[in-house]
Coordinates of C-alpha atoms in Angstrom, one line a residue:
M1 CA -31.4 -63.4 75.1
T2 CA -28.5 -62.7 77.0
I3 CA -26.9 -65.0 80.3
I4 CA -28.4 -63.1 82.3
Q5 CA -31.9 -63.4 81.0
R6 CA -30.9 -67.2 81.0
F7 CA -29.5 -67.7 84.5
V8 CA -32.7 -65.8 86.2
K9 CA -35.2 -67.6 84.4
S10 CA -33.4 -71.1 84.7
L11 CA -33.8 -70.1 88.6
Y12 CA -37.6 -70.9 88.1
S13 CA -38.7 -71.5 84.7
P14 CA -38.8 -75.2 83.2
K15 CA -40.6 -73.9 80.2
D16 CA -37.8 -71.9 78.9
I17 CA -35.3 -74.2 80.3
A18 CA -36.7 -76.4 78.0
K19 CA -36.5 -73.9 74.9
Y20 CA -32.5 -73.9 75.8
R21 CA -32.1 -77.1 74.0
F22 CA -31.9 -75.2 71.0
L23 CA -29.1 -73.0 72.2
G24 CA -25.3 -73.2 70.5
I25 CA -23.1 -75.7 72.6
G26 CA -20.6 -72.9 73.1
R27 CA -22.9 -70.5 74.9
T28 CA -24.2 -73.4 76.9
I29 CA -20.4 -74.6 78.3
L30 CA -19.9 -70.6 79.0
Y31 CA -23.1 -70.8 81.0
V32 CA -21.0 -73.9 83.3
F33 CA -18.1 -72.3 83.6
L34 CA -19.9 -69.1 85.3
L35 CA -22.2 -71.2 87.1
M36 CA -18.8 -72.8 88.5
L37 CA -17.3 -69.4 89.0
L38 CA -20.4 -68.2 91.1
S39 CA -19.8 -71.4 93.1
T40 CA -16.3 -70.9 93.9
I41 CA -16.4 -67.5 94.9
P42 CA -17.7 -68.0 98.7
S43 CA -15.1 -70.7 99.4
L44 CA -12.0 -68.2 98.0
Y45 CA -13.6 -65.3 100.2
H46 CA -13.5 -67.4 103.7
L47 CA -10.0 -68.9 102.7
S48 CA -8.8 -65.7 102.3
K49 CA -10.4 -64.4 105.3
M50 CA -9.4 -67.4 107.3
S51 CA -5.7 -67.2 105.9
I52 CA -5.3 -63.5 107.1
Q53 CA -6.7 -63.9 110.1
A54 CA -5.1 -67.0 111.2
L55 CA -1.4 -65.1 110.2
N56 CA -2.7 -61.9 111.9
E57 CA -3.6 -64.3 115.1
G58 CA -0.6 -66.3 115.1
K59 CA 1.8 -63.1 115.2
Q60 CA -0.2 -61.8 118.1
I61 CA 0.2 -65.3 120.0
F62 CA 4.1 -65.6 119.2
M63 CA 5.1 -62.1 120.2
D64 CA 2.6 -61.1 123.0
E65 CA 0.7 -64.7 124.5
L66 CA 3.5 -66.7 124.8
P67 CA 6.3 -66.6 127.0
P68 CA 10.0 -66.5 125.1
F69 CA 11.3 -69.4 123.6
I70 CA 13.9 -71.1 122.2
I71 CA 13.7 -73.7 119.4
E72 CA 17.6 -75.5 119.0
N73 CA 18.8 -79.0 118.8
G74 CA 15.0 -80.9 118.2
E75 CA 14.0 -79.2 121.6
L76 CA 11.8 -76.7 122.8
T77 CA 13.3 -74.6 125.7
S78 CA 11.4 -72.1 128.2
N79 CA 11.3 -70.4 131.7
E80 CA 8.3 -72.1 131.8
R81 CA 7.6 -75.0 134.9
K82 CA 4.3 -75.9 134.1
P83 CA 2.0 -75.9 130.3
I84 CA 0.4 -73.3 129.2
I85 CA -3.3 -73.1 127.3
I86 CA -4.5 -70.2 125.7
K87 CA -8.2 -70.3 124.3
K88 CA -8.9 -69.1 120.9
D89 CA -12.8 -69.3 118.9
G90 CA -12.8 -72.4 117.7
F91 CA -9.5 -73.8 119.3
D92 CA -6.6 -74.0 121.8
I93 CA -3.1 -73.2 121.8
I94 CA -0.6 -75.1 123.9
F95 CA 2.6 -74.1 124.7
D96 CA 4.6 -76.7 126.6
S97 CA 8.7 -76.9 127.6
T98 CA 8.4 -79.0 130.6
G99 CA 7.5 -82.2 128.2
Q100 CA 4.1 -82.8 130.4
T101 CA 1.8 -82.7 127.8
T102 CA 1.6 -86.0 125.5
E103 CA -0.4 -86.2 122.1
N104 CA -3.6 -87.9 123.4
D105 CA -3.6 -84.7 125.9
V106 CA -3.8 -82.5 122.7
R107 CA -6.2 -84.8 121.1
N108 CA -8.9 -84.4 124.1
H109 CA -8.9 -80.4 123.1
G110 CA -10.2 -81.7 119.8
N111 CA -9.1 -78.3 117.8
A112 CA -5.6 -77.3 119.0
I113 CA -2.2 -76.5 118.3
A114 CA 0.5 -77.5 120.6
L115 CA 4.0 -76.4 120.8
L116 CA 5.5 -79.8 122.6
K117 CA 9.0 -80.1 124.1
D118 CA 10.5 -82.4 121.2
E119 CA 7.2 -81.5 118.5
F120 CA 4.6 -79.3 117.1
F121 CA 1.5 -80.9 117.3
V122 CA -2.0 -79.9 115.7
V123 CA -5.5 -81.3 115.9
N124 CA -8.3 -81.4 113.9
N125 CA -11.3 -82.8 115.6
Q126 CA -9.2 -85.4 117.0
T127 CA -7.0 -86.2 114.1
G128 CA -3.8 -85.1 114.6
Q129 CA -0.5 -84.2 112.7
N130 CA 2.9 -83.6 114.5
F131 CA 5.9 -82.1 113.1
S132 CA 9.7 -82.8 115.0
Y133 CA 11.7 -80.1 115.7
S134 CA 14.8 -81.9 114.7
T135 CA 13.3 -81.0 110.9
F136 CA 14.9 -77.4 112.1
Q137 CA 18.5 -79.7 112.5
D138 CA 21.0 -77.3 113.4
K139 CA 18.7 -74.2 112.9
K140 CA 17.8 -71.9 116.1
M141 CA 14.0 -70.6 116.6
E142 CA 13.2 -67.9 118.7
N143 CA 9.8 -66.2 118.9
K144 CA 10.3 -63.2 116.6
D145 CA 12.3 -65.7 114.1
I146 CA 8.5 -67.0 113.9
D147 CA 7.3 -63.7 113.5
K148 CA 9.5 -62.9 110.4
F149 CA 8.5 -66.4 109.0
L150 CA 4.4 -65.4 109.2
T151 CA 5.4 -62.2 107.8
S152 CA 7.4 -63.5 105.1
I153 CA 3.9 -66.1 104.3
H154 CA 1.8 -63.1 104.9
G155 CA 3.7 -60.9 101.6
V156 CA 3.5 -63.9 99.4
L157 CA 0.0 -64.4 100.5
W158 CA -1.9 -62.6 97.5
I159 CA 0.5 -65.0 95.1
V160 CA -0.6 -68.2 96.7
L161 CA -4.3 -67.2 97.0
P162 CA -4.8 -66.8 93.4
I163 CA -2.9 -69.7 92.7
I164 CA -4.7 -72.0 94.9
F165 CA -8.3 -70.0 93.4
V166 CA -7.3 -71.3 89.9
F167 CA -6.9 -74.7 91.0
L168 CA -9.9 -74.7 93.1
Y169 CA -12.5 -73.4 90.4
L170 CA -10.5 -76.1 88.0
F171 CA -11.6 -79.1 89.6
T172 CA -14.8 -77.2 90.3
A173 CA -15.5 -76.9 87.0
A174 CA -14.6 -80.2 86.2
L175 CA -17.0 -81.8 88.7
G176 CA -19.7 -79.0 87.6
F177 CA -19.4 -81.1 83.7
I178 CA -19.1 -84.0 84.9
K179 CA -22.3 -83.8 86.9
V180 CA -24.3 -81.9 83.7
S181 CA -22.9 -85.0 81.6
I182 CA -24.3 -87.3 83.9
F183 CA -27.7 -85.6 84.2
A184 CA -28.0 -85.4 80.3
G185 CA -27.9 -89.0 80.1
I186 CA -30.7 -88.8 82.7
G187 CA -32.3 -86.4 80.7
V188 CA -32.8 -88.9 77.4
L189 CA -34.4 -91.8 79.8
I190 CA -37.1 -89.4 81.0
A191 CA -37.6 -87.9 77.6
Q192 CA -38.0 -91.9 76.5
A193 CA -40.6 -92.3 79.6
L194 CA -42.4 -89.2 78.8
N195 CA -42.2 -89.6 75.0
R196 CA -40.3 -86.5 74.2
K197 CA -38.1 -86.5 71.0
L198 CA -34.8 -85.3 73.1
Q199 CA -31.2 -86.1 71.7
Y200 CA -28.3 -86.4 74.2
R201 CA -26.8 -83.1 73.1
Q202 CA -29.9 -81.4 73.7
S203 CA -30.3 -82.5 76.7
W204 CA -27.2 -81.7 77.7
R205 CA -27.9 -78.4 77.5
L206 CA -30.9 -78.8 79.5
A207 CA -29.1 -80.7 82.0
A208 CA -26.5 -77.2 82.0
H209 CA -29.7 -74.7 82.8
S210 CA -31.3 -77.2 85.4
I211 CA -28.1 -77.4 88.1
T212 CA -29.0 -73.3 88.3
L213 CA -31.3 -73.3 91.4
P214 CA -29.6 -75.6 93.2
T215 CA -25.9 -73.8 92.5
V216 CA -27.3 -70.8 93.5
F217 CA -29.2 -71.8 96.5
F218 CA -25.8 -73.6 97.6
F219 CA -23.9 -70.9 96.9
L220 CA -26.0 -68.4 99.6
M221 CA -25.5 -71.1 101.8
D222 CA -21.9 -71.3 101.6
A223 CA -21.4 -67.4 101.5
I224 CA -23.0 -67.4 105.0
K225 CA -21.2 -70.2 106.1
T226 CA -24.4 -72.4 106.7
V227 CA -24.3 -76.4 106.5
V228 CA -27.2 -77.8 104.6
P229 CA -28.0 -81.7 105.8
G230 CA -27.6 -84.4 103.1
G231 CA -26.4 -81.4 101.0
L232 CA -25.6 -83.5 98.0
F233 CA -28.7 -85.7 98.2
I234 CA -30.7 -82.4 98.3
N235 CA -28.7 -80.6 95.1
W236 CA -29.1 -83.9 93.1
I237 CA -32.8 -84.2 93.5
V238 CA -33.9 -80.2 92.8
C239 CA -31.5 -80.6 89.4
F240 CA -33.0 -84.1 88.8
I241 CA -36.7 -82.0 89.4
M242 CA -35.5 -79.1 87.2
L243 CA -34.6 -81.6 84.4
Y244 CA -38.1 -83.5 85.0
L245 CA -40.1 -80.6 84.3
S246 CA -38.3 -79.4 81.6
I247 CA -38.6 -82.2 79.9
R248 CA -42.3 -82.1 80.6
E249 CA -42.4 -78.4 78.3
I250 CA -41.3 -80.3 75.4
P251 CA -43.8 -80.8 73.1
Q252 CA -45.2 -84.8 72.6
P253 CA -44.0 -85.9 68.5
K254 CA -47.5 -85.7 66.7
M255 CA -48.9 -88.9 65.8
K256 CA -48.9 -90.3 61.8
A257 CA -52.3 -90.3 60.9

């Protein structure tokens, strides 16, 4: 049976999953690696799209929508005499070289990026992080300098993103193997309760295939950027049900006469 056939049958057939307890461990490990790769794809896609969009919008904002400015000697200066607020999808951009806007004012916007008198301030859900202009030391920065900086980031983006993806995939795969190992132990306990003969290594193979359905479900939810309330709980409950049903399909040992 090919890995594609196992994948499809693992979505709906506990009876077939029960047969996979005799598979070679190498084929099972490969199956888990491929499942974790599948689950990582939406994150890579959204991260890539968001990064490119943010860079393109950033270049447009700094060159076309913000007034000419200079960051020098740790301060932001411009000819503007009042703060400027630019509304974007999901966040605000605040420009204030007058010193009137405080960090608390920025926090009230929920999600915002602010160029203030003496610092660059980022807020996400009212949690803020500031970056002082003094870190630039004696460097002088203008709109065009930031545009060049963003262009240089865009050039290395296709090098950075694959590296991020590799680390993300390895982290996801590690969590996947831990999850399978935990459910393998649970499977042994279920087998004892149901009077089925099941060793840990066989239970590990069953657990590896029992996570298929929730993995595919949350792959689809991540792909369309839909948050599932209680997602972790639902994920583990579905895994448990699939594992339980597959163990029930294992024949009971014959009673000795």
